[in-house]
Coordinates of C-alpha atoms and ligand atoms in Angstrom, one line a residue:
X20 CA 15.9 6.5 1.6
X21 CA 18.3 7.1 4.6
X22 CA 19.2 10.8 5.4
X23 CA 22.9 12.0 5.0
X24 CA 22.3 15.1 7.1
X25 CA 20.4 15.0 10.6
X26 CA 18.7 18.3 11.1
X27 CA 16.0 17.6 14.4
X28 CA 13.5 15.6 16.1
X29 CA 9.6 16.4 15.7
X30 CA 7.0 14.4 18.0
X31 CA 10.0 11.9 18.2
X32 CA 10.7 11.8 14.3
X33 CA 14.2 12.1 13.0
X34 CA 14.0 15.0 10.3
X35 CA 16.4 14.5 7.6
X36 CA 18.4 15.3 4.7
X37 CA 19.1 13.2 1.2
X38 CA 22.5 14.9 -0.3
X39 CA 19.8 14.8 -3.5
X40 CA 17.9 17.7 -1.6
X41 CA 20.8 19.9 -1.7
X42 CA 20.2 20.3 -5.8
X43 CA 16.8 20.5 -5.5
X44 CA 17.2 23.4 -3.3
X45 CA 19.9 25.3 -4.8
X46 CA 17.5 25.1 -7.9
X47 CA 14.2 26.3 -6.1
X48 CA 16.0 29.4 -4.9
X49 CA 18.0 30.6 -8.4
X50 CA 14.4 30.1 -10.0
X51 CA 12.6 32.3 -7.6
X52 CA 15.4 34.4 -7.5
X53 CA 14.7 34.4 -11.4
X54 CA 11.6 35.2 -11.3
X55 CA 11.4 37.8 -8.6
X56 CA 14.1 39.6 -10.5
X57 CA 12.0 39.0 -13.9
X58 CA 8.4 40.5 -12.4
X59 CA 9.7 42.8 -9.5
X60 CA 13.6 44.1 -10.6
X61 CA 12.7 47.4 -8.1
X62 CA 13.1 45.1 -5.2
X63 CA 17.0 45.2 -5.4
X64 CA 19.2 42.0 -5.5
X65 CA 19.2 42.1 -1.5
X66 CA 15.6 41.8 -0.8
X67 CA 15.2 39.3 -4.0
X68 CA 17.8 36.9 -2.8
X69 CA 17.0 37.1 0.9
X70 CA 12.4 36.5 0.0
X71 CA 13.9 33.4 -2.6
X72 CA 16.0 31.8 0.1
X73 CA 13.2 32.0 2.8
X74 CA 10.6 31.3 0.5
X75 CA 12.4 28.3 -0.3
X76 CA 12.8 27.6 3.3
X77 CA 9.1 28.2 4.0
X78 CA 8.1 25.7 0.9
X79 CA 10.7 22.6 2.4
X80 CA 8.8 23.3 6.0
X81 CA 5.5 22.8 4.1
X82 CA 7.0 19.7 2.9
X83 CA 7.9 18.4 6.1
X84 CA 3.8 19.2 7.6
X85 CA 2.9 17.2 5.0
X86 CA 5.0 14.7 5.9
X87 CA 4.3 15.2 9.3
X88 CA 0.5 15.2 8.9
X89 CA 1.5 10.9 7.1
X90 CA 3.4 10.3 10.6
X91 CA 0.7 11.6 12.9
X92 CA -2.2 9.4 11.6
X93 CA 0.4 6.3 11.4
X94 CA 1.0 7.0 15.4
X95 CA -2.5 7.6 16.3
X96 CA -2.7 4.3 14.9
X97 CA -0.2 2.6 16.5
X98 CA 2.4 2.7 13.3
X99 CA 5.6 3.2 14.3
X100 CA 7.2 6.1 12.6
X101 CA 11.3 6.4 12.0
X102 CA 12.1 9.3 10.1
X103 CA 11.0 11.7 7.7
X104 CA 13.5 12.4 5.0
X105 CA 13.4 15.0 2.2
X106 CA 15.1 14.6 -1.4
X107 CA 15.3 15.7 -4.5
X108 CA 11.5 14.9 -5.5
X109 CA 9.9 15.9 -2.2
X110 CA 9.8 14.3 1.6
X111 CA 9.1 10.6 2.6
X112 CA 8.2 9.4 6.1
X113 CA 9.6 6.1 6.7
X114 CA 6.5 4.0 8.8
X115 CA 8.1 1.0 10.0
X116 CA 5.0 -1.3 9.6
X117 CA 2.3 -1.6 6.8
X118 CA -1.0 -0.2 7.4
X119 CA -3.2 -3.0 9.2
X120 CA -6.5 -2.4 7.2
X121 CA -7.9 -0.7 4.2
X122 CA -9.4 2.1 6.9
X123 CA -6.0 3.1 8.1
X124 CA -4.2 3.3 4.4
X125 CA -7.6 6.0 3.7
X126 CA -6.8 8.1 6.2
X127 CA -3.1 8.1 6.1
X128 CA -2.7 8.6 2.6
X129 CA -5.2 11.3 1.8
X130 CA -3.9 13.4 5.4
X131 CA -0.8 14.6 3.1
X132 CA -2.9 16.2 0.1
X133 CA -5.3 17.6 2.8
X134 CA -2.7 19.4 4.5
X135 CA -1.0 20.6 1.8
X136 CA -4.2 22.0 0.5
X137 CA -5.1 23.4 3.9
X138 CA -1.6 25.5 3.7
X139 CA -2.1 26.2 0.3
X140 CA -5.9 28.1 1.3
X141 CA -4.3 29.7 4.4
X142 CA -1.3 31.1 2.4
X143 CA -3.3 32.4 -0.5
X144 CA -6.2 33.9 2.2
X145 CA -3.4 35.9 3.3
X146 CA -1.6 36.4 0.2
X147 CA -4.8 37.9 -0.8
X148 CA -5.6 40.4 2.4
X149 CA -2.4 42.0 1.6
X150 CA -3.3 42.3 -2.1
X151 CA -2.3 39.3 -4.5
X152 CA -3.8 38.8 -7.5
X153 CA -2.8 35.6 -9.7
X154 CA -3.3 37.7 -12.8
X155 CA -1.0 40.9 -11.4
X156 CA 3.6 40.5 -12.0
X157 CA 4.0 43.5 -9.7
X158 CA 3.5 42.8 -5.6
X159 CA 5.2 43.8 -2.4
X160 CA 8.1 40.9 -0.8
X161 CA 5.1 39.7 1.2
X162 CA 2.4 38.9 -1.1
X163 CA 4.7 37.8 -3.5
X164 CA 5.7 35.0 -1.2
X165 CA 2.7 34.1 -0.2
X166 CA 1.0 34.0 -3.3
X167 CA 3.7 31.9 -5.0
X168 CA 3.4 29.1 -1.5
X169 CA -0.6 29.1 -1.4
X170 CA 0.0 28.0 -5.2
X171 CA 2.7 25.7 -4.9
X172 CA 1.2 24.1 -1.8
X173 CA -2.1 23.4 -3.5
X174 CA -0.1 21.7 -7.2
X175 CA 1.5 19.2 -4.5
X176 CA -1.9 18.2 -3.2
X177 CA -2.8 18.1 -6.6
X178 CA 0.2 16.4 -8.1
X179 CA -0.2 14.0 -4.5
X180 CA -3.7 13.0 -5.5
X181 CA -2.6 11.5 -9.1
X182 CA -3.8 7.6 -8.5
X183 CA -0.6 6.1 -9.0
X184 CA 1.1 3.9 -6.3
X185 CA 3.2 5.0 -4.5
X186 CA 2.1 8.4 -4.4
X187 CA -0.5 9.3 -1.7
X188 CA -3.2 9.0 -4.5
X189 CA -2.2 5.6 -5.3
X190 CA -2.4 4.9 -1.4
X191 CA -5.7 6.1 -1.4
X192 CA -6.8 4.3 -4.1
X193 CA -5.3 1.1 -2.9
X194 CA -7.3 1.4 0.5
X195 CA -10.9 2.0 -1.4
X196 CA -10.1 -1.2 -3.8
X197 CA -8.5 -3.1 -0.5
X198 CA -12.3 -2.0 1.2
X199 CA -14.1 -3.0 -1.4
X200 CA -12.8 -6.4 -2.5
X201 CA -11.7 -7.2 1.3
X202 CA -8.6 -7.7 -0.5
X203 CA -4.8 -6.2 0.5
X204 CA -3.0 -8.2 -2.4
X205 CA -5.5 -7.7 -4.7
X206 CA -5.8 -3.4 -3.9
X207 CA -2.0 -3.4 -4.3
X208 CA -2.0 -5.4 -7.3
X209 CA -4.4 -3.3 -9.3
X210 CA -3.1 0.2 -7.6
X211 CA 0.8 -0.6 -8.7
X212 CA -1.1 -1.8 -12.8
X213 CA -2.4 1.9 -12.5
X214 CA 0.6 3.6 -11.0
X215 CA 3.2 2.3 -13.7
X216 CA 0.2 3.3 -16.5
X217 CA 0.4 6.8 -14.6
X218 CA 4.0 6.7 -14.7
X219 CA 4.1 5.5 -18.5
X220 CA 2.1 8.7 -19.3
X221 CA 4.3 10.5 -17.7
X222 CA 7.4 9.5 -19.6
X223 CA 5.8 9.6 -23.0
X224 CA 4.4 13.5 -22.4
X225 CA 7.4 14.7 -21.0
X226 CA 9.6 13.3 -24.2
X227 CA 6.8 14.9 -26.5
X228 CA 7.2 18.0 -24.9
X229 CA 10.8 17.6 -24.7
X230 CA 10.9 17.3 -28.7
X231 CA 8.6 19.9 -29.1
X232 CA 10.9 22.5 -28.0
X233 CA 10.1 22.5 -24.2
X234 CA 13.4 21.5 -22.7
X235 CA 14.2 21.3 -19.2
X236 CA 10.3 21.2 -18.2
X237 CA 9.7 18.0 -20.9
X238 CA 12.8 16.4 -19.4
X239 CA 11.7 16.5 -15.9
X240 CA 8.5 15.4 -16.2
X241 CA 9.9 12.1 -18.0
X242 CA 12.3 11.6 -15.3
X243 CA 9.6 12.5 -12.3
X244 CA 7.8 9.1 -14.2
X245 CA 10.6 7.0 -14.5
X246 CA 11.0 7.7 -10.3
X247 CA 7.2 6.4 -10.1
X248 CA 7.6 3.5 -12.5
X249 CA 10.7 2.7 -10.6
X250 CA 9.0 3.0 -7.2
X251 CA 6.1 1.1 -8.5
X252 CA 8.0 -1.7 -9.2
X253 CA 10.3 -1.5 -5.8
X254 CA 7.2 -1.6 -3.3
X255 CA 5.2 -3.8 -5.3
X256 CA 8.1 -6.6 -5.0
X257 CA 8.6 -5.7 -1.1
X258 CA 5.2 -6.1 -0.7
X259 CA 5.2 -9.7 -1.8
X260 CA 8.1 -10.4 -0.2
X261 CA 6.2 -9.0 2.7
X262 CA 3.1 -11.4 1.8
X263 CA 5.3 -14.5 1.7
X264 CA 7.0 -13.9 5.1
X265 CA 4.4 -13.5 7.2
X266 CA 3.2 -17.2 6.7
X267 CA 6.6 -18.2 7.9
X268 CA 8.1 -18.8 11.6
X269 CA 11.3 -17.7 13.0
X270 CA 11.6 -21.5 13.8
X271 CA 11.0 -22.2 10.3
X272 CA 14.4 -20.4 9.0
X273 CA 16.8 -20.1 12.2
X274 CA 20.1 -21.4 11.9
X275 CA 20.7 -23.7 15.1
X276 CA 24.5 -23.6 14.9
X277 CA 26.1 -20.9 15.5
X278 CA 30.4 -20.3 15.7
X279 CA 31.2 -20.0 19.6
X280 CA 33.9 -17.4 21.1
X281 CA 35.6 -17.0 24.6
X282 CA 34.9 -13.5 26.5
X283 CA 38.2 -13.8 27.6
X284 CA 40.5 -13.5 24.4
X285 CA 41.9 -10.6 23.2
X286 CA 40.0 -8.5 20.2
X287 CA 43.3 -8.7 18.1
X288 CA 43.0 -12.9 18.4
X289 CA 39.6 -12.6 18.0
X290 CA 39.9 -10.4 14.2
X291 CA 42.6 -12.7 13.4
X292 CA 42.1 -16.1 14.4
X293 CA 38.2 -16.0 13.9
X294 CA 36.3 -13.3 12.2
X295 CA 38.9 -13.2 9.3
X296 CA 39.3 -17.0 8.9
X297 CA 35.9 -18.2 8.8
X298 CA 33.4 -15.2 6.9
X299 CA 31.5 -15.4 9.6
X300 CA 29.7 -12.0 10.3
X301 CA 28.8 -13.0 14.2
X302 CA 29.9 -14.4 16.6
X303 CA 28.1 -16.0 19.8
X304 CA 30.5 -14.8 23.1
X305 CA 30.6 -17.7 26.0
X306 CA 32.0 -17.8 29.2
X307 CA 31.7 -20.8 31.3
X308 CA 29.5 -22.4 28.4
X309 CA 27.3 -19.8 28.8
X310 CA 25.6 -17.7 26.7
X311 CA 27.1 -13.7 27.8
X312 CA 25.9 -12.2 24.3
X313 CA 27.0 -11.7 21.0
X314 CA 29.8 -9.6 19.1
X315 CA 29.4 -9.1 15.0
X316 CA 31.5 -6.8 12.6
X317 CA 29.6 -3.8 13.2
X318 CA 31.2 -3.5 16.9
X319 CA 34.5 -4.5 15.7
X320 CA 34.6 -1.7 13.5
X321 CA 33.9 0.8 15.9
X322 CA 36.9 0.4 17.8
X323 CA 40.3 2.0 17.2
X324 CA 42.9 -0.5 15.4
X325 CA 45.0 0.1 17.3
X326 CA 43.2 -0.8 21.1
X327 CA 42.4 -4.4 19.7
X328 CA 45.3 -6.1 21.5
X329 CA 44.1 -4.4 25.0
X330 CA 40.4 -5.2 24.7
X331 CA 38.7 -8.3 25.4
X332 CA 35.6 -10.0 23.4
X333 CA 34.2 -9.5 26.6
X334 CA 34.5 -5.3 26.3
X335 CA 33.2 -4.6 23.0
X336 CA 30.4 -7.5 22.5
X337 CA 27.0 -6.2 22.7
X338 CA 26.0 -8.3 26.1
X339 CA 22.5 -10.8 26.0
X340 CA 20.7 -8.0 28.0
X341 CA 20.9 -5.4 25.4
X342 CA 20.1 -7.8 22.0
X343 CA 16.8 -7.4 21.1
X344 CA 16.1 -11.1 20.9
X345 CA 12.7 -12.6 18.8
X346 CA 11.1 -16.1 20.0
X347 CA 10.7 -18.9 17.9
X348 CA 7.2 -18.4 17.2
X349 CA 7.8 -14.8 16.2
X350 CA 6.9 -14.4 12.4
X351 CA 9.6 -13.1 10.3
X352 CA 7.7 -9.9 9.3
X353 CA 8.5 -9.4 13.1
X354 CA 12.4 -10.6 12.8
X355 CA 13.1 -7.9 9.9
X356 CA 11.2 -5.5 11.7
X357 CA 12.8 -5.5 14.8
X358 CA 16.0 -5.7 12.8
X359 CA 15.2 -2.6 10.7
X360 CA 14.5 -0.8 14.3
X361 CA 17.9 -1.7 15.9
X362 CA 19.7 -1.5 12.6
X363 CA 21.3 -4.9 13.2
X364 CA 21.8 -8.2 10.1
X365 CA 20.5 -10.9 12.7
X366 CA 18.7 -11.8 16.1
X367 CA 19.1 -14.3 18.8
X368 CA 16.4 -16.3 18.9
X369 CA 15.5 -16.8 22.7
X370 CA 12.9 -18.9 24.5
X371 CA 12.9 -18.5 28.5
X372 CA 16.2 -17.4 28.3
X373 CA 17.6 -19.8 26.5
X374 CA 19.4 -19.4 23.1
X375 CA 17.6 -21.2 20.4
X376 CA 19.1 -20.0 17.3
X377 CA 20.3 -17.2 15.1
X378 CA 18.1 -15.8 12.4
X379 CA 19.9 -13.4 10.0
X380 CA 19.0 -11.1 7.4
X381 CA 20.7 -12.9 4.4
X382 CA 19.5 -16.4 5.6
X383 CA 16.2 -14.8 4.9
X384 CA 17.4 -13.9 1.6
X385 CA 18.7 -17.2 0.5
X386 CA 15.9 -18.4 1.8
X387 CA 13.2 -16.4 -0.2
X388 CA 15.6 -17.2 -3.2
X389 CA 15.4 -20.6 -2.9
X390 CA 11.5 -20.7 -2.3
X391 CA 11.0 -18.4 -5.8
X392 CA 13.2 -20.5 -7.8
X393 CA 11.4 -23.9 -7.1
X394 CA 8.3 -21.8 -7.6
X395 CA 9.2 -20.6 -10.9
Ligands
ZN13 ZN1 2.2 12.6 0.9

C-alpha cells in the first residue's frame, strides 16, 4: 500500500495517505455528525460539526499510535521501518524486513492491540471524570467525545486481536505456533488456514445479516472478510516466495551481460538509437571502457523533452558511487530488499569494485516462474 498524500515524518517514518482514506473519513465524520445531532440536537449544528470533524481527527491519530507503537518495537529490533500509511480499513506500517524469530513477531504484533486498549482506558477514565455514562444519550461536547474514542479505541484492539493472519491477532498467533513448533513455515502455514476460516465467517455473517434486513452494516462486514481472505492469500504467497529466495545467491541469477553506452553521446541519441530500439530498461554508461555508472528509464523520464539533445548520458546517469550495489554472495532476499529501499528494478552486482553483473527485479520473476513450473 503506497501513500498518495505525504502528510509528515514521525521518529523517521513517512506518515501517509491512501486516496481510499479520504471515504473512510468523510463517512466517520457525517456518522458522528449523525449521531451527535440524533442524541444531543441542543448542541447547534456549529458545535456538532466542529466535535465530529475533530473527533474524527482524534480517532485517525489513535490510528497512527497504534501504528506507531508496530514501528517502534520493529526498530528496537533492528527492523527497518518505511512508512506508515492509513486507508480505508485502518493504518498499515510497512517494516521492510520479516521478523527474525517467533519472539520478535510476539511482541510486535500484540504492541498494536495493547496500545489501542491503553487509549481506549485513558479516554474512557476521562470520559468518565467529566460524567459519561455508556447507558446516558445526553452529554456535554467533551464527554461525548471521549466516551465515543475510549469505546472505539478498545473494539479495534478487540477487532485487532481476532486470530486471523494478517491481522495483529493472526501475528500473534503465528509467533506462539512458530515458538512452539520451532517452525516459521509451519506457524504461517496454519495462521493464514485460520485467517481465511476467520475471513470465511466473516463473509457468510455479514451476507446473513445483509438478507436479514441489516443493510449497510451486513454489507461491510462481508467486504471487511473478503479484504482478510484476500490479504491472507497475498502474504501467504510473498511469504513463500520469500522462503524460496533466501536459499538462492545473487550469483545464482545475475545476468553477466549487460548492453554498454558511451558518457559522451547525447540523451536524444541515447532515447533513440538505444533505449527505444532494444527494450532494454538499463543501460550500463562507459567511458574509456570503464565502468562510470548506470542510466535506466526512470532518469530518462525525469528530464524535460525537450533538454535531451543538450544533455549527455554522462549528466543524467545515476554515477557508480551513488548505486547501491549487492555482492555476488548477497542472497536475493537482500537484492529485493535493498531494491525496495531505493525504489529501483535492478542492482549492479559489484565485487572489489569491479562490475560482476546485473540482477534485476523481473529476472527474479522469470526466474521464480520457471523454478514453480518445473516444480509443478
Ligand atoms: Zn495493528
Amino acid at each position: 500500500m503506497k501513500a498518495q498524500i505525504k502528510l509528515f515524518k514521525v521518529l523517521g517514518i513517512q506518515i501517509g495517505l491512501h486516496y481510499s482514506w479520504l471515504l473512510i473519513a468523510l463517512l466517520v465524520v457525517l456518522s458522528l455528525a449523525g449521531q451527535f445531532a440524533a442524541t444531543n440536537p441542543q448542541w447547534g449544528s456549529n458545535i456538532i460539526w466542529g466535535l465530529a470533524i475533530l473527533t474524527a481527527i482524534l480517532f485517525f491519530a489513535a490510528i497512527i499510535v497504534h501504528e506507531l507503537s508496530h514501528a517502534a518495537v520493529a526498530k528496537a529490533r533492528g527492523l527497518p521501518v518505511r512508512s506508515i500509511t492509513l486507508f480505508a480499513l485502518g493504518g498499515v506500517a510497512q517494516i521492510e524486513k520479516e521478523a527474525p524469530d517467533a519472539r520478535t513477531e510476539f511482541w510486535m504484533g500484540i504492541a498494536g492491540p495493547i496500545t489501542s486498549l491503553i487509549i481506549g482506558a485513558v479516554c474512557l477514565f476521562f470520559a468518565g471524570a467529566v460524567g459519561w455514562t455508556p447507558t446516558r444519550d445526553q452529554h456535554s461536547p467533551l464527554a461525548a467525545m471521549l466516551g465515543w474514542l475510549g469505546v472505539i479505541n478498545i473494539a479495534l484492539s478487540v477487532f485487532n486481536m481476532v486470530p486471523g493472519f494478517p491481522l495483529d491477532g493472526g501475528r500473534v498467533l503465528r509467533a506462539i505456533i512458530w515458538w512452539i513448533t520451532g517452525s516459521a513455515s509451519r506457524a504461517t502455514r496454519a495462521a493464514t488456514t485460520i485467517g481465511q476460516l476467520v475471513a470465511f465467517a466473516f463473509i457468510l455473517f455479514g451476507l446473513f445479516r445483509f438478507f436479514n434486513g441489516a443493510g449497510f452494516a451486513g454489507l461491510w462486514l462481508t467486504f471487511i472478510g473478503w479484504f482478510l481472505l484476500d490479504a491472507a492469500r497475498s502474504s501467504y504467497a510473498q511469504f513463500e516466495i520469500l522462503q524460496r529466495l533466501r536459499d538462492l545467491r545473487v550469483a545464482d541469477v545475475m545476468s553477466t551481460d549487460w548492453p554498454v553506452v558511451n558518457g559522451s553521446m547525447t540523451l536524444q541519441t541515447f532515447v533513440e538509437n538505444y533505449l527505444l530500439r532494444s527494450g532494454q530498461r538499463y543501460f550500463i554508461v562507459e567511458e574509456n571502457s570503464r565502468v562510470v555508472g548506470m542510466l535506466t528509464l526512470h532518469e530518462v523520464k525525469d528530464v524535460d523533452r525537450e533538454r535531451w539533445p543538450q544533455l549527455s548520458v554522462r549528466d543524467v546517469m545515476r554515477p557508480l558511487t551513488k548505486l547501491h550495489a549487492v555482492g555476488p554472495s548477497s542472497s536475493l532476499t537482500e537484492a529485493l530488499e535493498t531494491m525496495g529501499r531505493e525504489d529501483v528494478n535492478q542492482l549492479p552486482v559489484m565485487s572489489n569494485g569491479h562490475l560482476e553483473g546485473i540482477v534485476s527485479r523481473r529476472h527474479i520473476l522469470r526466474l521464480l516462474q520457471t523454478r514453480a513450473e518445473l516444480q509443478g
